[in-house]
Coordinates of C-alpha atoms in Angstrom, one line a residue:
X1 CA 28.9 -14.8 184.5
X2 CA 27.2 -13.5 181.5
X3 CA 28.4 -11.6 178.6
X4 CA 27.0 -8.1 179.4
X5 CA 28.6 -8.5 183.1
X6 CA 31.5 -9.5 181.8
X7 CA 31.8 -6.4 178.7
X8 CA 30.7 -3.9 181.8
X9 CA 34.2 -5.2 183.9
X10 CA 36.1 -4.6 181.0
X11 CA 35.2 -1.3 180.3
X12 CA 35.8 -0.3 183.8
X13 CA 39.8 -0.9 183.0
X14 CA 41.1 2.2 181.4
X15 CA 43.1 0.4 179.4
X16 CA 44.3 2.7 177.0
X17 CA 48.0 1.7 175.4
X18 CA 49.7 4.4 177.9
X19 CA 48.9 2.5 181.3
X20 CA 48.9 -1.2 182.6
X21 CA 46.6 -3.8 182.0
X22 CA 47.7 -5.9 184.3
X23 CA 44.3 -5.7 186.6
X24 CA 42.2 -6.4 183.0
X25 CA 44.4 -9.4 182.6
X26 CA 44.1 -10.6 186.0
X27 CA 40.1 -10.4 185.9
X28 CA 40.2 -12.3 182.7
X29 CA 42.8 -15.0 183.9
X30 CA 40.7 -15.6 187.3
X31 CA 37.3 -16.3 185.1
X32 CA 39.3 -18.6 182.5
X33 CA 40.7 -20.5 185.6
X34 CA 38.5 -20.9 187.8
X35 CA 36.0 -22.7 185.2
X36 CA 39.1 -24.8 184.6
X37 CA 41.2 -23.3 181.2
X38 CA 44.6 -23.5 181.2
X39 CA 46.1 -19.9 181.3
X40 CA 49.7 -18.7 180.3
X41 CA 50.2 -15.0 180.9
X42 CA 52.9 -13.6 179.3
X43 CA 54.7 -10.5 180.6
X44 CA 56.3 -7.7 179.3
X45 CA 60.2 -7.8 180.0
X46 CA 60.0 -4.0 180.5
X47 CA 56.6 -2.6 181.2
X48 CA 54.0 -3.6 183.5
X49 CA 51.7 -5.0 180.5
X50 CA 51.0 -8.7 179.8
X51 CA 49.2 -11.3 177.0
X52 CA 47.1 -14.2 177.5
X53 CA 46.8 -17.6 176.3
X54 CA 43.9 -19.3 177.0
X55 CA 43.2 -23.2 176.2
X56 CA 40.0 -25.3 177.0
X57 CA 39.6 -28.7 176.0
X58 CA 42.5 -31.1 175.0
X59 CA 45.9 -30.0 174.6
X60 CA 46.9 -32.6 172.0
X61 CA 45.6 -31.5 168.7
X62 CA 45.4 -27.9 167.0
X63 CA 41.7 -25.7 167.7
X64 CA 40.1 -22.5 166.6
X65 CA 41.8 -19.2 168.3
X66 CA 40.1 -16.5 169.3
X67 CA 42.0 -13.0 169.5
X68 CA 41.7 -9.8 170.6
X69 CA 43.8 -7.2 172.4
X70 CA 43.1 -5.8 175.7
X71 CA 44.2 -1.6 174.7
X72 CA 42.4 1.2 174.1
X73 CA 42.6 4.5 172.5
X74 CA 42.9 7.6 174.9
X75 CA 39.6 9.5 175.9
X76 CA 41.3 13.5 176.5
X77 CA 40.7 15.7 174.5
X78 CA 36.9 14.1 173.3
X79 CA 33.8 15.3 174.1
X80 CA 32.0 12.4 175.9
X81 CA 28.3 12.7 176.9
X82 CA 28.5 9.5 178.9
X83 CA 31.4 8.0 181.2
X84 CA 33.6 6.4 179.0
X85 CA 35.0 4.1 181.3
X86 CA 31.6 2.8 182.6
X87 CA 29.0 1.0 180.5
X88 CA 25.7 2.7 179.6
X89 CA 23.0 0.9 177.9
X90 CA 20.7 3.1 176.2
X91 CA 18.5 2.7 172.6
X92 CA 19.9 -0.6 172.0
X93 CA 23.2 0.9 172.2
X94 CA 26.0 -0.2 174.8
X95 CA 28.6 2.7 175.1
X96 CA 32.1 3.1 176.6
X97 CA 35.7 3.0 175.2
X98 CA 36.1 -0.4 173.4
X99 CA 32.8 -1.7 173.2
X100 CA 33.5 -1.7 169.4
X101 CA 37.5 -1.8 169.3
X102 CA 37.0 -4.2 170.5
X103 CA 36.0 -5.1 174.3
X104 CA 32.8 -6.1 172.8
X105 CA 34.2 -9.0 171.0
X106 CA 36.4 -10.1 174.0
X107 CA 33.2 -9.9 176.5
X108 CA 32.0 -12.3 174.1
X109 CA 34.5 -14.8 173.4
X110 CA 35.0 -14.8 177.3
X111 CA 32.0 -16.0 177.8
X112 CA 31.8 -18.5 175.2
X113 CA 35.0 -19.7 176.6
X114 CA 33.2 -19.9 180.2
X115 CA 30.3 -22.3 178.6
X116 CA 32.7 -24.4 176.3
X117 CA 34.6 -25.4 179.9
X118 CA 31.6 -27.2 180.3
X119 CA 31.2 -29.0 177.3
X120 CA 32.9 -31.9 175.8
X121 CA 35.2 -29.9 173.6
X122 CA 36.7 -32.8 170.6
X123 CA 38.4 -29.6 169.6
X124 CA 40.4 -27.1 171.6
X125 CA 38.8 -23.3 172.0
X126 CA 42.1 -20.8 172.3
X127 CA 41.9 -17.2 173.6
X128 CA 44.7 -14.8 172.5
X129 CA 44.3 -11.4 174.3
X130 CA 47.3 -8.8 173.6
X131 CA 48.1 -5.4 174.6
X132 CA 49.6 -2.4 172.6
X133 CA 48.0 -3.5 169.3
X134 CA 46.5 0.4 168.6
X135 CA 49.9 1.3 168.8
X136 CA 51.3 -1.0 166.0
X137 CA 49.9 -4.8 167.0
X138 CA 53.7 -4.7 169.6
X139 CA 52.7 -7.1 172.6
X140 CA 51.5 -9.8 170.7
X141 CA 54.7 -10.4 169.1
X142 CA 56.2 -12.3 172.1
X143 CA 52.5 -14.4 172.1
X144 CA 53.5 -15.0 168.6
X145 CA 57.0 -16.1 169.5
X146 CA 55.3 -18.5 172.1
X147 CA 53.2 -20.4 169.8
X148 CA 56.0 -20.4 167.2
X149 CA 57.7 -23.1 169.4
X150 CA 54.3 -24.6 170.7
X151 CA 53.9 -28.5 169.6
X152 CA 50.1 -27.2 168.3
X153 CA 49.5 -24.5 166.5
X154 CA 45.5 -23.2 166.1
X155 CA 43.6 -24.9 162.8
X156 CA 42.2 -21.4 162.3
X157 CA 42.2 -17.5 164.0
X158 CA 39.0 -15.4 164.1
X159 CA 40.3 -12.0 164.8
X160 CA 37.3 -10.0 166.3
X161 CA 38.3 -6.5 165.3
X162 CA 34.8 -5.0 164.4
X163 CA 33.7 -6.1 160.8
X164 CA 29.6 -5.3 161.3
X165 CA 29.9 -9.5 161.6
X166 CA 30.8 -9.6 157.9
X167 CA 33.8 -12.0 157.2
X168 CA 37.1 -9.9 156.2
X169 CA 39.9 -11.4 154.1
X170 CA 42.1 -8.9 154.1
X171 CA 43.8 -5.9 155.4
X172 CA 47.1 -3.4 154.5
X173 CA 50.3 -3.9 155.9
X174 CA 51.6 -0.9 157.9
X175 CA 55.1 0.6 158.2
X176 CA 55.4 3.5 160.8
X177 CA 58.4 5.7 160.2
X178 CA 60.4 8.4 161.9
X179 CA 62.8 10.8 159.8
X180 CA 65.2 12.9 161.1
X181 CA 66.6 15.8 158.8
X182 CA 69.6 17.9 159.9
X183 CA 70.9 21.1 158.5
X184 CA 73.0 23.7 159.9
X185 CA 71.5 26.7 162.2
X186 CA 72.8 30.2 162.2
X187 CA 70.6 33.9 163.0
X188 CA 67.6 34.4 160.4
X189 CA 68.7 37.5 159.1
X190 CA 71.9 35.3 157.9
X191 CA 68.9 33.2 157.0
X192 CA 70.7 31.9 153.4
X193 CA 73.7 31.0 154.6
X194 CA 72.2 28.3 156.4
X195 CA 71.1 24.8 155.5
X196 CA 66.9 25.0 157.3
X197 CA 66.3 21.7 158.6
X198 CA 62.6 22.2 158.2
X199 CA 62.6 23.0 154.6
X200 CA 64.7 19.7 154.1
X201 CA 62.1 17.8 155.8
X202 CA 59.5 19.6 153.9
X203 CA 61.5 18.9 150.8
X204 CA 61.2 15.6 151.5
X205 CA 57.7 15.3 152.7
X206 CA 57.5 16.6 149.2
X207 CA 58.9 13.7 147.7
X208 CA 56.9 11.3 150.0
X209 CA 53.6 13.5 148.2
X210 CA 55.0 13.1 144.5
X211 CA 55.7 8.7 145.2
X212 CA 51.6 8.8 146.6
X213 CA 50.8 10.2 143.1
X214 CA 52.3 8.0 141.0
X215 CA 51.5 5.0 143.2
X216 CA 47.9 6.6 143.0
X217 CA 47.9 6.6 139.4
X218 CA 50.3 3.3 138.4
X219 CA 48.7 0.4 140.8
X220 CA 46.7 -2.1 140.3
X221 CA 43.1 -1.1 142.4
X222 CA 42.4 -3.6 144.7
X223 CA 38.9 -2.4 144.5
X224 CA 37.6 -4.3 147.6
X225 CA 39.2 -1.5 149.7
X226 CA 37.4 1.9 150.0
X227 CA 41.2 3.2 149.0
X228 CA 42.3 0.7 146.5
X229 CA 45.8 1.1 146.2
X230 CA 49.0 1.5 149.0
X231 CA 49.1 5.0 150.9
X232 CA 51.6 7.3 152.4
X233 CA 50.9 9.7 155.1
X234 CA 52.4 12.6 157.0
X235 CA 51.2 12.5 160.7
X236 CA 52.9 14.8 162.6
X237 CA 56.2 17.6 162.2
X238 CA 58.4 18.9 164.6
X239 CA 61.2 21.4 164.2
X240 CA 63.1 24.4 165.4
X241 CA 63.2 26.6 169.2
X242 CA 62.6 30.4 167.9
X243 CA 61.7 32.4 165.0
X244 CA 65.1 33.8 164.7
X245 CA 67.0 30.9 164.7
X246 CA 67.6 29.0 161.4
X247 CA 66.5 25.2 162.5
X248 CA 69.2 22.8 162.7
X249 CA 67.1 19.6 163.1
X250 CA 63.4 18.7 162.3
X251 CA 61.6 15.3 162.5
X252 CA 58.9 14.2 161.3
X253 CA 56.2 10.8 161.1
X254 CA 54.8 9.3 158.3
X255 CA 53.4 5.3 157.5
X256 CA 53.1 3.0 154.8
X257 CA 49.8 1.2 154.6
X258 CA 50.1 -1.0 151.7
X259 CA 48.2 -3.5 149.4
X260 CA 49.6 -7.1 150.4
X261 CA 51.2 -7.1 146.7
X262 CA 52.8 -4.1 147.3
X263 CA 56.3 -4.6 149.2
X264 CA 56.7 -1.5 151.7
X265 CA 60.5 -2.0 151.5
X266 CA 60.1 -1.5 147.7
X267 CA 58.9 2.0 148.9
X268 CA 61.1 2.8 151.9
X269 CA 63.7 2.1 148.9
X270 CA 62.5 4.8 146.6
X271 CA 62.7 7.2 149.4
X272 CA 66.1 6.4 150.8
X273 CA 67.3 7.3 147.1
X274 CA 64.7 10.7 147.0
X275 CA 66.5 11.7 150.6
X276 CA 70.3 11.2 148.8
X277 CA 69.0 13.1 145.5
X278 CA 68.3 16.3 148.3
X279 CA 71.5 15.4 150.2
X280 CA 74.0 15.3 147.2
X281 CA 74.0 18.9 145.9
X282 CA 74.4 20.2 149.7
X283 CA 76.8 18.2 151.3
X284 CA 80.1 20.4 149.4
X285 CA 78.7 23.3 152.0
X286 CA 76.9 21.4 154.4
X287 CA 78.8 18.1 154.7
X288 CA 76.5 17.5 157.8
X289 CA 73.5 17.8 156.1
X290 CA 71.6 14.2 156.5
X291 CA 68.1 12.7 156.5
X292 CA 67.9 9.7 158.2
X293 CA 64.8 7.1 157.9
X294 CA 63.9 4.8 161.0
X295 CA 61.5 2.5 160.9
X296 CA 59.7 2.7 164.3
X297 CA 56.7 -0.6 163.7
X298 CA 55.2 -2.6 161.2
X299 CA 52.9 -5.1 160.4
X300 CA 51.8 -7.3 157.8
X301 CA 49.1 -7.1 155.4
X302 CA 46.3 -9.9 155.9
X303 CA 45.6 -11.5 153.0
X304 CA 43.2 -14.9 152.7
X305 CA 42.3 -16.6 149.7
X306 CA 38.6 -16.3 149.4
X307 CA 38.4 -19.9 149.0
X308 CA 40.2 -20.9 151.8
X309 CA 39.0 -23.5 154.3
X310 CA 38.5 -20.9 157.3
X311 CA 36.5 -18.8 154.8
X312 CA 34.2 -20.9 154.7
X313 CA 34.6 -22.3 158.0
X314 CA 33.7 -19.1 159.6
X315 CA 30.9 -18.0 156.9
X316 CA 29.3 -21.4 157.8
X317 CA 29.2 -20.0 161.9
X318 CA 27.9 -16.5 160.2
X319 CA 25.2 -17.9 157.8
X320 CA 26.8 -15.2 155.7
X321 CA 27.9 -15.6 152.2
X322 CA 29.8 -12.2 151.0
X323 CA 33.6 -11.4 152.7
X324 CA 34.5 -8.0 152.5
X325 CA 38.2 -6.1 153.2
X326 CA 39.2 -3.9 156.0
X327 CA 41.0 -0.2 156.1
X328 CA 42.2 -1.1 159.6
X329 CA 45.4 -3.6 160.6
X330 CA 45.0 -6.4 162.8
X331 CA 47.2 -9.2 164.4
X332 CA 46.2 -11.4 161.9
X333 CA 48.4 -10.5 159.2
X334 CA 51.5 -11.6 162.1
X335 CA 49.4 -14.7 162.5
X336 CA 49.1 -15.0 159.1
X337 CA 52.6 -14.5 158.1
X338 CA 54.9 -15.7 160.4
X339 CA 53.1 -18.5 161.8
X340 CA 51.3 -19.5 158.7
X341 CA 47.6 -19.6 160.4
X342 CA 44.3 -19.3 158.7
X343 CA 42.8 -16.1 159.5
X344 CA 40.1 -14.3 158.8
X345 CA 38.6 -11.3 160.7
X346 CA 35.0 -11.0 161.9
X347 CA 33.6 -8.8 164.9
X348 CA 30.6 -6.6 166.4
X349 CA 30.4 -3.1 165.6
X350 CA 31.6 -0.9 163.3
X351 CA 35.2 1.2 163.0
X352 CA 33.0 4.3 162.0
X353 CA 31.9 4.1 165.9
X354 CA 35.3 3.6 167.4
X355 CA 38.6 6.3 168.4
X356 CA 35.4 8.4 168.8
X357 CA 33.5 10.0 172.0
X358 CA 30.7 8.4 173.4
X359 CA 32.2 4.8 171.4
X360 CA 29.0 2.4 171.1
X361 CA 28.1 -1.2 169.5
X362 CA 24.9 -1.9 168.8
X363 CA 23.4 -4.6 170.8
X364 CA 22.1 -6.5 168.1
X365 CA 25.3 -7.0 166.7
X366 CA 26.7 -8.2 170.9
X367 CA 23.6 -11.0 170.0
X368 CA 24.7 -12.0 166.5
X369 CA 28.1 -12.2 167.6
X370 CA 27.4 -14.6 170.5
X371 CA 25.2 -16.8 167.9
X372 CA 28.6 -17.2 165.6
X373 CA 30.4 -18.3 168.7
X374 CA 27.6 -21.2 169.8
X375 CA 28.2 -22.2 166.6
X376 CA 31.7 -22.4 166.9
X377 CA 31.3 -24.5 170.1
X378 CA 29.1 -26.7 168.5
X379 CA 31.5 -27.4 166.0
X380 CA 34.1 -27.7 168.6
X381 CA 32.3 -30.6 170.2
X382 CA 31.5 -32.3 166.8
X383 CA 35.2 -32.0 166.6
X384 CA 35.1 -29.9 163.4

């Protein structure tokens, strides 16, 4: 089965991070097996949502792995002109939610996988498919876990996240974040003798603004980035049941994206000690006054030495010289970090095309990226 049958299957499974995948998983395992891969699928304790591990060739020595995860972003609420959960093919264009993030990369590594099952592989080909990554890279931590005690652990990871098929060092870390603020209701026209749980949080969101600017203005640029130092953001607010109650609770989200030489604990710090500057000159009326900070995800920043060996490993499958930095996270920073695997990033398409209606990846780019992966193979059966 070719890749362009394969990418239109794929898109057909609404994947997005809310439902199942189990049926995408399924598809994918039955193709790997039946040309003879081995195939571990690894389930979800909780929900019905699974990984997959992939190997072809031998078992006894470390290979080149291959990842990508299986979830998309929701469709409701976007204007599509096309179905998004059916493949169009139009202007050299092939549209449909995750053609760029990133189906498009796993149509093609599955069917590189298909014709490596019939080659003489001196080096193993892995695939590493997760689920729940655009939610903050969560399923592949139990694939992680897996290879942590696996005898072989991959040479080198090619994360396929779309990168235009330019070779990407790095990326942030991320820290996702929930704060909770409580004050102490009462009527609105006794509105002062009240502590307003949204104007704590506000207070504090305020605080959040004023450590932006100075890491804005004190950090070293990492210039490779299109926003060269660590950021802080304020995604959503909730708070209060009617305008004439004074709001005893509010919550609110905000994340960390950060430079890999920027510790996001260092920051999470600096506001755990902004919160208990607000705190301290209420808590003589309001004793129950608090603002607590959870941390709800995170992930590591990504961060390859431009001279290391699966730099230039991968820009010799590319032909390309230049490697670039992404404003997106990945899986590789986990790979990275915690089992101390090579990584780089390289994919087909563009992030300005995906999250978007009418998602696309130019065809071109489908081409090019199966062209990096027949080099792979060939290196594969060289034996690297």
């Amino acid at each position: 089965m070719d890749r362009t049958d394969i990418l239109r299957q794929l898109i057909s499974f609404p994947t997005i991070s809310a439902n199942p995948n189990g049926d995408l998983i399924a598809y994918c395992a039955d193709l790997l097996q039946s040309a003879g891969a081995q195939v571990v699928i690894i389930k979800d304790p909780v929900q019905p949502k699974a990984n997959l591990y992939a190997t072809i060739g031998p078992d006894d020595r470390a290979g080149v792995m291959l990842s990508g995860h299986t979830d998309v972003v929701p469709v409701a609420g976007q204007d599509w002109t096309v179905p998004p959960f059916e493949m169009t093919e139009k202007d050299s264009k092939v549209f449909g939610r995750g053609t760029t993030d990133m189906k498009g990369f796993v149509a093609c590594a599955l069917s590189a996988a298909l014709r490596a099952a019939s080659m003489d592989l001196k080096t193993p080909l892995h695939l590493a498919l997760s689920y729940d990554e655009e939610i903050g890279c969560i399923g592949v931590q139990s694939m992680i876990d897996m290879l942590a005690k696996a005898p072989f652990r991959p040479k080198f990871c090619i994360v396929g996240e779309p990168t235009g098929m330019k070779v990407a060092t790095g990326h942030k870390g991320k820290t996702a974040c929930r704060v909770k603020c409580t004050g102490r209701e009462a009527h609105s026209a006794l509105a002062p003798t009240a502590l307003n749980a949204i104007h704590l949080a506000c207070d504090m969101i305020a605080a959040i603004r004023d450590i932006q600017r100075e890491i804005s203005r004190t950090t070293t640029p990492d210039n490779d980035y299109d926003v060269p130092y660590s950021t802080l953001h304020v995604g959503t607010i909730t708070g209060g049941v009617a305008l004439n109650i004074v709001p005893n609770s509010a919550e609110f989200a905000f994340e960390i994206r950060n430079l890999s030489e920027d510790d996001p604990q260092d920051i999470l710090d600096r506001l755990d000690r902004a919160a208990q500057d607000l705190l301290t000159p209420l808590r003589a009326q309001f004793p129950e006054a608090n603002i607590e900070i959870e941390t709800t995800g995170s992930y590591p920043a990504l961060a390859t030495g431009p001279d290391a060996e699966v730099v230039s490993f991968v820009k010799s499958l590319t032909g390309l010289n230049a490697t670039i930095k992404v404003a997106f996270g990945t899986e590789g920073g986990l790979f990275s970090t915690r089992l101390d695997i090579p990584t780089v990033v390289c994919g087909p398409g563009s992030m300005a095309q995906g999250h978007r209606p009418d998602e696309f990846v130019h065809a071109d780019q489908l081409a090019q990226c199966d062209a990096m992966l027949d080099a792979l193979l060939e290196r594969l059966v060289a034996g690297i």
